[in-house]
Coordinates of C-alpha atoms in Angstrom, one line a residue:
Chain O
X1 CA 165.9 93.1 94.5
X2 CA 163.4 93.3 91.9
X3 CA 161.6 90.3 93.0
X4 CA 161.2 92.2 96.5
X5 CA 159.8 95.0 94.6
X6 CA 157.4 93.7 92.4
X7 CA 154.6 91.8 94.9
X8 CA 154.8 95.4 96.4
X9 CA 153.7 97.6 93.4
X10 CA 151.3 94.7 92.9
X11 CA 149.6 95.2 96.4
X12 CA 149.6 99.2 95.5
X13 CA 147.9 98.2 92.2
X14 CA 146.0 96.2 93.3
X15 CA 144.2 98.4 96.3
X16 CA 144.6 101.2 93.9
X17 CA 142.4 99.5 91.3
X18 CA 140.0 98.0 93.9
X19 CA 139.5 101.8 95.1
X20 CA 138.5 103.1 91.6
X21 CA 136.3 100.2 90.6
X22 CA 134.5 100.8 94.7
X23 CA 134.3 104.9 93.6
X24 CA 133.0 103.9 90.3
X25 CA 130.4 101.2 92.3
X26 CA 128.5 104.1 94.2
X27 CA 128.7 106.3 91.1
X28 CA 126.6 103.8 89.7
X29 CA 124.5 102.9 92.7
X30 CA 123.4 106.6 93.2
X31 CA 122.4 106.9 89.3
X32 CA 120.4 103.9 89.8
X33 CA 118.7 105.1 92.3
X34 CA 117.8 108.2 91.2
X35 CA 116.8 107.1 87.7
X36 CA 114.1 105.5 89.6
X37 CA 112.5 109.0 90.1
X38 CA 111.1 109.1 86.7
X39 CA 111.3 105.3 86.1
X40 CA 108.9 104.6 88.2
X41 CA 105.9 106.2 90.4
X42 CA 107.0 107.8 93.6
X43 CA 107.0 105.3 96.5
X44 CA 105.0 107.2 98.8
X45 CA 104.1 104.9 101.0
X46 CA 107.7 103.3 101.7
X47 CA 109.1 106.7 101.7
X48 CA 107.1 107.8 105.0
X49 CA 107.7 104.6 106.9
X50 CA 111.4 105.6 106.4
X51 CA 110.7 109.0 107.0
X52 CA 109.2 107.7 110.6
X53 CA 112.3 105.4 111.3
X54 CA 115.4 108.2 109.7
X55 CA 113.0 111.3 111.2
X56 CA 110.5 111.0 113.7
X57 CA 112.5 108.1 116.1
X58 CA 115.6 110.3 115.9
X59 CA 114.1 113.5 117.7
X60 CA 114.8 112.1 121.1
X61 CA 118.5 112.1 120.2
X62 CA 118.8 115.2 118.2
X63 CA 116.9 117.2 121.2
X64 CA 119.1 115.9 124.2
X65 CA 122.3 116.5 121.9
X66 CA 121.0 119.8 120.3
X67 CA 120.5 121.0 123.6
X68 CA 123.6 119.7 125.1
X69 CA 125.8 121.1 122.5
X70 CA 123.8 124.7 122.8
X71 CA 124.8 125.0 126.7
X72 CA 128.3 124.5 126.5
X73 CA 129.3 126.8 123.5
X74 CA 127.3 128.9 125.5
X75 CA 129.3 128.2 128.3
X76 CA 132.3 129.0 126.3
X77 CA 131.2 131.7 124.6
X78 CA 130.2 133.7 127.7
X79 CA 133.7 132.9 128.9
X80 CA 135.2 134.3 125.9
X81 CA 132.8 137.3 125.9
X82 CA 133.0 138.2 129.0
X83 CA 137.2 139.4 129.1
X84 CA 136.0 141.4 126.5
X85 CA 132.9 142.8 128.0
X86 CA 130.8 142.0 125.3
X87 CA 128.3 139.7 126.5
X88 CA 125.2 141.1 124.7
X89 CA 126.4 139.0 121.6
X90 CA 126.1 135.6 123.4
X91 CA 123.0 135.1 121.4
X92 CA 124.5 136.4 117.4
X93 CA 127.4 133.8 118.5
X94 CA 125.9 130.7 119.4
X95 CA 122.8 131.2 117.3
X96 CA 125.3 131.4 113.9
X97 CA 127.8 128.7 114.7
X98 CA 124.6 127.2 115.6
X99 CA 123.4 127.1 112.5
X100 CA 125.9 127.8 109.8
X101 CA 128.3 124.8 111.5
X102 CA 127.4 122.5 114.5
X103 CA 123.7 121.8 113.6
X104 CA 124.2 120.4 110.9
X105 CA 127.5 119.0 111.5
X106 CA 126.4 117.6 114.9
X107 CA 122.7 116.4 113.5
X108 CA 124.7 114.5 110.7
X109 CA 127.0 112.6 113.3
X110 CA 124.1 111.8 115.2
X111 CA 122.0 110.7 112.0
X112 CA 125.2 108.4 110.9
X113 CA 125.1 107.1 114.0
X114 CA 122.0 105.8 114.3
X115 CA 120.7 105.8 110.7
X116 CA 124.0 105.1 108.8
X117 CA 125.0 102.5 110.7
X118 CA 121.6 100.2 110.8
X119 CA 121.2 101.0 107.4
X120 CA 124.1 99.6 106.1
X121 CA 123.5 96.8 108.7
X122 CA 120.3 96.0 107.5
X123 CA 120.7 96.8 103.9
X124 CA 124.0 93.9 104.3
X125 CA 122.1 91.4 105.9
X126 CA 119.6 91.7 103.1
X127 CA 122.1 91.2 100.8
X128 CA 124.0 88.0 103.0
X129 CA 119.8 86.0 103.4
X130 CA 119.4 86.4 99.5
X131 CA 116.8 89.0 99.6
X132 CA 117.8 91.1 96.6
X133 CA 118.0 88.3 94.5
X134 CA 114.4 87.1 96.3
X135 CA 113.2 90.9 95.2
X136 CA 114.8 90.3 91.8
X137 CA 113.3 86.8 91.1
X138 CA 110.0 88.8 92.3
X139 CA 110.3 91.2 89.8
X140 CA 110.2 94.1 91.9
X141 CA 113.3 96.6 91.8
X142 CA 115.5 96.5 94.8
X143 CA 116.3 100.4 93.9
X144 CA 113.1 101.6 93.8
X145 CA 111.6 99.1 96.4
X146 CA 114.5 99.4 98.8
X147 CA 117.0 102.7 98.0
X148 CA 115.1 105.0 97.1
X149 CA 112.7 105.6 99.8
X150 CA 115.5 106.1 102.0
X151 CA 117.1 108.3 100.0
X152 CA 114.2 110.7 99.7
X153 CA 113.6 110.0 103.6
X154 CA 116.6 111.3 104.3
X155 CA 117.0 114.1 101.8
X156 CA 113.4 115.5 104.1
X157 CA 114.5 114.3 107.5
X158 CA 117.8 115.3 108.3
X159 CA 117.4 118.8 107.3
X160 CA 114.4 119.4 109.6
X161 CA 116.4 117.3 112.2
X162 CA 119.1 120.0 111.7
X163 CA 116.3 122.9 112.0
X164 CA 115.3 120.7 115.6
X165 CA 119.2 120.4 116.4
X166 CA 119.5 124.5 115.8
X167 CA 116.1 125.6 118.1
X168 CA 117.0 123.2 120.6
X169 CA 120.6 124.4 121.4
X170 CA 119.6 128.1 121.1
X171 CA 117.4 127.1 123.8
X172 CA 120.5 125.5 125.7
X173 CA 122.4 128.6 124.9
X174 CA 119.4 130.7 126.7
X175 CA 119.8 128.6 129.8
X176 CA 122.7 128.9 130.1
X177 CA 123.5 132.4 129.0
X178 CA 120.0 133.8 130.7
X179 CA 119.0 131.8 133.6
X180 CA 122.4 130.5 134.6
X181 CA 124.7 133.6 134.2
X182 CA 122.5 136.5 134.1
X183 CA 122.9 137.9 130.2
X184 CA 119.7 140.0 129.7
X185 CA 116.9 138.0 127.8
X186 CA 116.4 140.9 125.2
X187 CA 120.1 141.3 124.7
X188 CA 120.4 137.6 123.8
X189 CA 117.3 137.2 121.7
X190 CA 117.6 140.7 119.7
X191 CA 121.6 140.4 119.0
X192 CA 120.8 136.8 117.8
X193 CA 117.5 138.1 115.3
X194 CA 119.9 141.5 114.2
X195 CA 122.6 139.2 113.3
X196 CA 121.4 135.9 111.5
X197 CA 120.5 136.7 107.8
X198 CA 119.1 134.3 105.4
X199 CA 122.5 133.6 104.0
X200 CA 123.6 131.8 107.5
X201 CA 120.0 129.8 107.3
X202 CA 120.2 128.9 103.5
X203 CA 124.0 127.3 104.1
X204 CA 122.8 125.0 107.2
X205 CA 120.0 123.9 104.5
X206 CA 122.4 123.3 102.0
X207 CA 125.0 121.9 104.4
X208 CA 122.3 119.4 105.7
X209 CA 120.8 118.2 102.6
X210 CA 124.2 117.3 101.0
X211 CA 125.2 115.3 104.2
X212 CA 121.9 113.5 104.1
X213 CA 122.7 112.5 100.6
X214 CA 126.0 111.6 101.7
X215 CA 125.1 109.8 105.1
X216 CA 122.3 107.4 103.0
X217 CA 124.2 107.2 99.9
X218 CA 127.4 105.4 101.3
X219 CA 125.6 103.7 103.6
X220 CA 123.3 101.6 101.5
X221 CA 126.0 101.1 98.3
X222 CA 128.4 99.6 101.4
X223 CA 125.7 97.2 102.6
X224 CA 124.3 96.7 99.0
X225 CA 127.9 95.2 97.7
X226 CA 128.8 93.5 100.8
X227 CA 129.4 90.4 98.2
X228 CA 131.5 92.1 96.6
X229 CA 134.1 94.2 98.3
X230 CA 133.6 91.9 101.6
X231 CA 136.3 89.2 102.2
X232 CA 134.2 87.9 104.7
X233 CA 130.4 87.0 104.5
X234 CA 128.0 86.7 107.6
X235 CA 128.3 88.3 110.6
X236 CA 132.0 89.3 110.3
X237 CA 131.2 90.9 106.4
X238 CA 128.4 92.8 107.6
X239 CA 130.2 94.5 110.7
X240 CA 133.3 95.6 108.4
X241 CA 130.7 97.2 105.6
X242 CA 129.0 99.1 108.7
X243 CA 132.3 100.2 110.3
X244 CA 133.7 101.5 107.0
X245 CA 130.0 103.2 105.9
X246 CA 130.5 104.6 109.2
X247 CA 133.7 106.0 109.2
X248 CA 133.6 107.0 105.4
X249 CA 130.5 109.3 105.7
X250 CA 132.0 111.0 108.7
X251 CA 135.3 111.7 107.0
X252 CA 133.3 112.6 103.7
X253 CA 130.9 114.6 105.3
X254 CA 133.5 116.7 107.1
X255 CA 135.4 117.3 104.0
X256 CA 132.5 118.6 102.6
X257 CA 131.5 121.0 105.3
X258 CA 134.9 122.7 104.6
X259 CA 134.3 123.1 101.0
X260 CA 130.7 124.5 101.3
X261 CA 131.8 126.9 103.9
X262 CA 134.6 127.9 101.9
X263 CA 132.4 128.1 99.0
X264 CA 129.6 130.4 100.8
X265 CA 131.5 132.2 103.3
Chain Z
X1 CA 113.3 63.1 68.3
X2 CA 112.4 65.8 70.8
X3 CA 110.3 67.8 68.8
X4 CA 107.2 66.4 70.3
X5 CA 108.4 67.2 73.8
X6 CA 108.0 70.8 74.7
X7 CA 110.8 72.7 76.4
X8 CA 109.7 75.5 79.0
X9 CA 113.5 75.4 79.7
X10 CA 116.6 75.2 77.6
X11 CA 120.1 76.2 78.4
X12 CA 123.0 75.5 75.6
X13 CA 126.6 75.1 75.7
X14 CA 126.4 77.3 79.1
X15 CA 129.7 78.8 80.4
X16 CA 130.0 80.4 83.5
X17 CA 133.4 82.0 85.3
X18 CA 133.7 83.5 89.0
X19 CA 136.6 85.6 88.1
X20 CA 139.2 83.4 86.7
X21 CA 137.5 80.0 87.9
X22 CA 135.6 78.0 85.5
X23 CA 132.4 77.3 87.2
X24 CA 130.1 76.0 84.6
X25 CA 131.7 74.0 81.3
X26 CA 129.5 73.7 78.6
X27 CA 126.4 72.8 80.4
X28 CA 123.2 71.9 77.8
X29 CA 120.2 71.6 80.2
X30 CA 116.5 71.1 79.4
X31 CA 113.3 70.7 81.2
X32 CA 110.0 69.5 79.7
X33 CA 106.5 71.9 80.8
X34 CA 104.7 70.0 83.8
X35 CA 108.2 68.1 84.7
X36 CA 109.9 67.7 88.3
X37 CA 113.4 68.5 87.7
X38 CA 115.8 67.6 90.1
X39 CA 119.8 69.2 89.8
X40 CA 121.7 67.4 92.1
X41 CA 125.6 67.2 92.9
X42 CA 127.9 67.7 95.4
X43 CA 129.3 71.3 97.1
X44 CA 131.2 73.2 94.3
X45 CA 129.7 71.5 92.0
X46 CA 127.8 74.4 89.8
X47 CA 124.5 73.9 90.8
X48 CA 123.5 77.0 92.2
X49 CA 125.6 78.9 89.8
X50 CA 123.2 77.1 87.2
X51 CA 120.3 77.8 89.4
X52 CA 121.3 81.2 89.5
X53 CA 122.0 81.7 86.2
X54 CA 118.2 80.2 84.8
X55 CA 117.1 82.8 86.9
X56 CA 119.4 85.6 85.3
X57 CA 120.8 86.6 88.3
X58 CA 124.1 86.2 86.9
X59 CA 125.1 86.4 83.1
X60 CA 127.0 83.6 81.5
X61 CA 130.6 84.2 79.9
X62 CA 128.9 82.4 76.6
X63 CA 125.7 79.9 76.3
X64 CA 122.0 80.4 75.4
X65 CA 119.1 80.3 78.1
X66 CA 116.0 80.7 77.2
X67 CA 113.0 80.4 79.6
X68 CA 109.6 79.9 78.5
X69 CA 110.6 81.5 75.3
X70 CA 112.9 84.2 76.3
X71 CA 116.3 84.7 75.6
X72 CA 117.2 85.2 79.7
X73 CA 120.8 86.6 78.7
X74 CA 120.3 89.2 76.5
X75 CA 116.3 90.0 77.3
X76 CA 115.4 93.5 78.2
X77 CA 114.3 94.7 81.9
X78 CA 110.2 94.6 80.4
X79 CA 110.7 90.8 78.6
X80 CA 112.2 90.1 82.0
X81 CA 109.9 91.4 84.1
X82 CA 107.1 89.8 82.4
X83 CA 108.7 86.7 82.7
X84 CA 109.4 86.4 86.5
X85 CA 105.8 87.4 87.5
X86 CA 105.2 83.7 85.6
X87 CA 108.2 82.0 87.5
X88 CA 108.3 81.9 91.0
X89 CA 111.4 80.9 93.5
X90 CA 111.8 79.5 96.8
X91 CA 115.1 80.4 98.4
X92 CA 116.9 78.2 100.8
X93 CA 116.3 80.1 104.0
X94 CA 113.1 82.0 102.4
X95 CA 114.4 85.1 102.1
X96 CA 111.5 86.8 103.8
X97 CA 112.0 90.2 104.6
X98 CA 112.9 90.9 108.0
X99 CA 110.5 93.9 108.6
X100 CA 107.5 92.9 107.4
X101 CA 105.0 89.9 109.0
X102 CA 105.1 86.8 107.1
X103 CA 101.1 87.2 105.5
X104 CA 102.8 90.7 104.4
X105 CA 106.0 89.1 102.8
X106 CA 104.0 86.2 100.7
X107 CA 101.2 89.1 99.6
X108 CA 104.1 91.5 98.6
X109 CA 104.0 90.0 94.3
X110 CA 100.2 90.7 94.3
X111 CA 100.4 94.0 96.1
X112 CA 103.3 94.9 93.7
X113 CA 102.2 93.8 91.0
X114 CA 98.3 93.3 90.5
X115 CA 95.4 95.9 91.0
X116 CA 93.4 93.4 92.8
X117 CA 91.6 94.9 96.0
X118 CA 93.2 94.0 99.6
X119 CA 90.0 91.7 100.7
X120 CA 90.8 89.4 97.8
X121 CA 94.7 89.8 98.4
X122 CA 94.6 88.7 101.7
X123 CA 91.8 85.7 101.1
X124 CA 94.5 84.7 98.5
X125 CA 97.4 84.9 100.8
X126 CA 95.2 82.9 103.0
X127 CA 95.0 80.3 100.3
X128 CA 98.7 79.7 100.3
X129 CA 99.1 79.4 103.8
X130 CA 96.6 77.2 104.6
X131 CA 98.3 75.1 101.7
X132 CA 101.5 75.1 103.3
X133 CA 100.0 74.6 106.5
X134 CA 101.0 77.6 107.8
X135 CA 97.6 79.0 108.6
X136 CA 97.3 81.5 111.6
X137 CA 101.0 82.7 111.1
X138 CA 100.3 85.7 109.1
X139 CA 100.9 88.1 111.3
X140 CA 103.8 86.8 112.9
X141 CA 107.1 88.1 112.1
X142 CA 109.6 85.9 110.1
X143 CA 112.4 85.7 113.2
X144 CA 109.4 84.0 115.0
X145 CA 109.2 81.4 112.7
X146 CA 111.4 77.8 112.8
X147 CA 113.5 76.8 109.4
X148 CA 110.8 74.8 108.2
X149 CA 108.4 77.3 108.4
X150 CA 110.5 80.3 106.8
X151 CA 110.9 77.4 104.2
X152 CA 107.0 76.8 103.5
X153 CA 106.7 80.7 103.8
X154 CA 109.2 81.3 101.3
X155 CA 107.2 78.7 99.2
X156 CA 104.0 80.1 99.2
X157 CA 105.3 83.5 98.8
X158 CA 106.9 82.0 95.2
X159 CA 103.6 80.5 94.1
X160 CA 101.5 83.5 95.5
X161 CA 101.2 84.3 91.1
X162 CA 100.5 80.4 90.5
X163 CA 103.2 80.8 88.4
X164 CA 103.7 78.3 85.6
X165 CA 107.5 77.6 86.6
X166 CA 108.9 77.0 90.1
X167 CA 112.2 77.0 91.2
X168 CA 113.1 75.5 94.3
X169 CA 116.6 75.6 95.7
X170 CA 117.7 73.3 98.8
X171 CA 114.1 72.7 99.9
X172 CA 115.2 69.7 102.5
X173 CA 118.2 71.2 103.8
X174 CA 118.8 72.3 107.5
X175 CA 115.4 70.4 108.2
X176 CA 114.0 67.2 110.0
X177 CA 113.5 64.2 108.2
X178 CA 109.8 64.6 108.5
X179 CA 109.3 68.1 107.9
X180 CA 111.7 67.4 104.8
X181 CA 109.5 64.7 103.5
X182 CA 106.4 67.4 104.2
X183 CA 107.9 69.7 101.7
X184 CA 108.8 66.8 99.4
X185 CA 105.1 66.0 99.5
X186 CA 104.4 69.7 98.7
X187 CA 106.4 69.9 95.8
X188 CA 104.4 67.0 94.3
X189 CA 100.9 68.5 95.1
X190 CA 102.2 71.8 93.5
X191 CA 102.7 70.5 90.3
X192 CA 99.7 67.7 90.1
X193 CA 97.6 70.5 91.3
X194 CA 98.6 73.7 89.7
X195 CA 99.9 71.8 86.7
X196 CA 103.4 73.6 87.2
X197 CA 107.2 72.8 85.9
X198 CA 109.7 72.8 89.1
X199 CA 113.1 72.8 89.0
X200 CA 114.6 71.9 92.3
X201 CA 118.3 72.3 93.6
X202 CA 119.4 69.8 95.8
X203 CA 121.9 67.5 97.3
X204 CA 119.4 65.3 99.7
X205 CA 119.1 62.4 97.7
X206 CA 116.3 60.6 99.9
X207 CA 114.5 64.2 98.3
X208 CA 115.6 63.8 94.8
X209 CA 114.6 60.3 94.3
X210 CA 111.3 60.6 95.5
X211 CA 110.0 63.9 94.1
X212 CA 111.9 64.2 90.9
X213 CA 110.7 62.8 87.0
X214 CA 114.4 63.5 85.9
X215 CA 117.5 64.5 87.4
X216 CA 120.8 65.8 86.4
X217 CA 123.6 65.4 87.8
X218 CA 126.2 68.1 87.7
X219 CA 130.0 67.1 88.4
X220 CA 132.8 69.7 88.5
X221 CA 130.5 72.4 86.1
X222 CA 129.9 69.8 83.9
X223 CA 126.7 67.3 83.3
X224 CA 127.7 63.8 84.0
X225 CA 124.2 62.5 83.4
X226 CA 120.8 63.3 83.3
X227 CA 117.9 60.6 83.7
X228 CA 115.1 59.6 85.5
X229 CA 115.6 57.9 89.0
X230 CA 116.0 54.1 87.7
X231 CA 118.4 55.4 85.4
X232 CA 120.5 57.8 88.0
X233 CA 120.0 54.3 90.2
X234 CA 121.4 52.3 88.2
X235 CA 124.4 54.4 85.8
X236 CA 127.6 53.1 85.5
X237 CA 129.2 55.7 85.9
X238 CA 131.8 55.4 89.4
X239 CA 131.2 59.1 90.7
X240 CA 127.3 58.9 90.6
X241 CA 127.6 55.8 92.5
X242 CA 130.0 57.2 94.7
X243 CA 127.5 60.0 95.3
X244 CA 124.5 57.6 95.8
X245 CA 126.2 55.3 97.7
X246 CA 127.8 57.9 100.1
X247 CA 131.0 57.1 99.4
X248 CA 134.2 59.4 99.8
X249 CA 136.2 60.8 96.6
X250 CA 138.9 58.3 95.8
X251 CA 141.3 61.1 94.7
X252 CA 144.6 59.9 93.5
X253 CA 147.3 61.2 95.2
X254 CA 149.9 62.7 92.5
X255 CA 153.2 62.6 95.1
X256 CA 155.2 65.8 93.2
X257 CA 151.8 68.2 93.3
X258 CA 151.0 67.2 96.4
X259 CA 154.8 68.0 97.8
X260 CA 154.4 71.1 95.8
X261 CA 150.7 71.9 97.6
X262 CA 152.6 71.7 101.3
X263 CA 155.6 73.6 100.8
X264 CA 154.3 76.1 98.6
X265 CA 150.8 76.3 99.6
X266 CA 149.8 77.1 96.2
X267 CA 147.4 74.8 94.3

């Protein structure tokens, strides 16, 4: 019986202990990189080509999806609203789940998915052809060099992409509400100004920073130690870090969109 | 008796684990200042753990390495730094980076870490490349660029400091016979002409024998010999022939582990 037993509680041990020591690994990683703030002089230049490829080249997406997801909680709203006979606040209702929730929620998933996931990529493949070691051997700091430009990148792009996301499905939310179904343009803009305070805009900024943070953070530690918590190297190694940076910072971010709310609301 | 010779490297009693494996078993290694050193041994045999570990990307489990006087295992991140913008390291595929063109990749040390203006970068970048032929292909991108190439890239961008010490790993491997003689020739115009120690990792022995002053010869994480070619040539020792002469391990066969490695598939 006991010999049953035992490889068992091993295998729990062991993937218990490989956990803590891959926890412990991005606690590490993120004081690393942020160290590198007063380590080192700011690396401007690096910083806005990253701001380019996490900001500027993710637009397209966050416009067609901002203004996606603002026409059909329109949609649904003004079905909603309209049993009740209360369409004048189609504009307070989809301008403050807007903002307090699906921009920054939605912008995140959008940012993992394009961001997160070739980070992680390219950060592993890095690691797999030898080029932190080459950047080692070189003298220059793979944290500074490589991490921390993205980091700051992100920490600027993703709540502005959020700020995009918001405007963008307001707009959808006007179409629909306005052009499509009639709500009165003054009824939708003024209920929407009257009812947004700066408490709804400060916790999208909030919300958005902290998922940037997230979002980059996993995504580079998982591609960084792809040698170490990879079975596999190559191709296969590099595909299972990006799957699980993937899934992790969605999972992580949502988690922490519940606590903030419940923190601020 | 070696007190006249001067050491630029010199590794002691060197012992080096990958978890509970022993890779590296009391390893003593030196190289003399203007020397071509050539490690040599088979796959699994330690030599790019030892490679790795001159270049203190890994830490030993116990041993001294210094480099060019500096204790490697227990230097600070300054005495370190100072150190590697005198060494310089070609890695087996290059290790270019992916998103910048190759003229940016071998400028990157002097951009990082020099104030000199960009018209004298780039006339020295141009220097490199036109010494490892690779003149006009600066502003390619390194996926445009064949093996050899990322090779003599790689190269240039690890002498781009004419660094006093060169490290080399797998420089003939993956290529042509002829662009693997090129390199060899490379090597030896490196050091006559910059005056520089190399240490090159390799298993080619074509390669080894013709570029190298010394070589070791690392079995199982342990140095079986180290000597200059006639010597390697002509040791007594069975595996170095074996390995020269391109002859397969005669492993004896122990009948109850082997039974023991089928059934139970554990070693």
């Amino acid at each position: 019986m006991l010999s049953r037993i035992k490889p068992f509680i091993e295998s729990v041990g062991t993937k218990a202990t490989s956990k803590v020591e891959s926890a412990g690994r991005l606690g590490i990683f993120i004081l690393n990189t942020l160290s590198r703030l007063w380590m080192f002089r700011f690396p401007l230049t690096e910083t806005i080509k990253q701001i380019q490829f996490i900001g500027a080249r993710t637009v397209p997406l966050i416009i067609i999806s901002g203004l996606f997801t603002g026409m059909v909680i329109a949609l649904q709203f003004y079905d909603t609203l309209i049993r009740f006979g209360s369409v004048e606040l189609l504009g307070a209702a989809v301008a403050m789940s807007l903002i307090r929730e699906l921009g920054p929620v939605m912008a995140a998933l959008m940012v993992i998915a394009r961001v997160g996931s070739a980070t992680c990529a390219e950060i592993g493949i890095m690691r797999n052809e030898q080029q932190f070691d080459a950047l080692d051997c070189m003298g220059i700091d793979s944290y500074h060099y490589v991490m921390l430009p993205r980091l700051m990148a992100a920490l600027i792009s993703v709540p502005l992409l959020t700020a995009i996301f918001d405007v963008l499905g307001i707009g959808g939310g006007y179409i629909v509400g306005v052009l499509i179904h009639g709500v009165s343009d003054g009824a939708y803009l003024i209920g929407m100004a009257d009812t947004i305070v700066w408490k709804d805009v400060s916790m999208g900024i909030i919300k958005s920073s902290l998922f940037a943070l997230l979002i980059i953070w996993i995504s580079m530690a998982k591609g960084f130690y792809l040698h170490i918590e990879q079975k596999q190297s190559g191709a296969e190694g590099v595909s299972q870090a990006t799957t699980e940076a993937v899934v992790l910072s969605a999972v992580l971010m949502l988690f922490v969109d519940y606590i903030v709310s419940s923190l601020m609301l | 008796m070696t007190n006249s010779v001067q050491h630029i490297i010199e590794a002691k009693n060197l012992v080096s684990h990958y978890g509970d494996r022993q890779v590296l078993n009391n390893v003593d290694f030196k190289v003399a200042k203007g020397e071509i050193r050539v490690i040599m041994g088979g796959s699994g045999s330690g030599k790019s753990t030892l490679l790795n570990h001159l270049l203190a990307l890994l830490k030993p489990t116990s041993g001294d390495i210094v480099v060019d006087g500096v204790d490697v295992v227990n230097a600070d991140r300054k005495t370190l730094l100072a150190l590697r913008k005198k060494t310089g390291v070609a890695f087996q595929s290059g290790a270019l980076f992916s998103s910048m063109t190759v003229g940016e990749n071998i400028k990157l040390p002097l951009v990082r870490h020099t104030k000199l203006d960009a018209n004298t970068i780039d006339i020295m970048t141009r220097l490199k490349l036109e010494l490892m032929n690779l003149a006009g292909f600066e502003h390619l991108m390194p996926s445009e660029l064949s093996g050899g190439m990322l090779k003599r890239a790689g190269l240039a961008r690890a002498v781009i400091m004419d660094p006093k010490l060169l490290f080399f790993d797998e420089p003939s491997a993956g290529l042509d016979p002829v662009t693997a003689v090129e390199l060899d020739e490379l090597i030896l115009k490196l050091r006559d002409a910059m005056n520089m120690t190399i240490v090159v990792v390799t298993h080619e022995l074509e390669s080894a024998f013709k570029i190298a002053d010394k070589i070791t010869v690392l079995f199982d994480g342990s140095v079986a010999v180290t000597g200059t070619v006639e010597e390697i040539k002509n040791s007594p020792d069975e595996r170095i022939q074996n390995l020269i002469n391109r002859r397969p391990r005669n492993e004896v066969v122990n009948a109850e582990q082997y039974i023991e490695r089928l059934t139970t598939g554990k070693n």
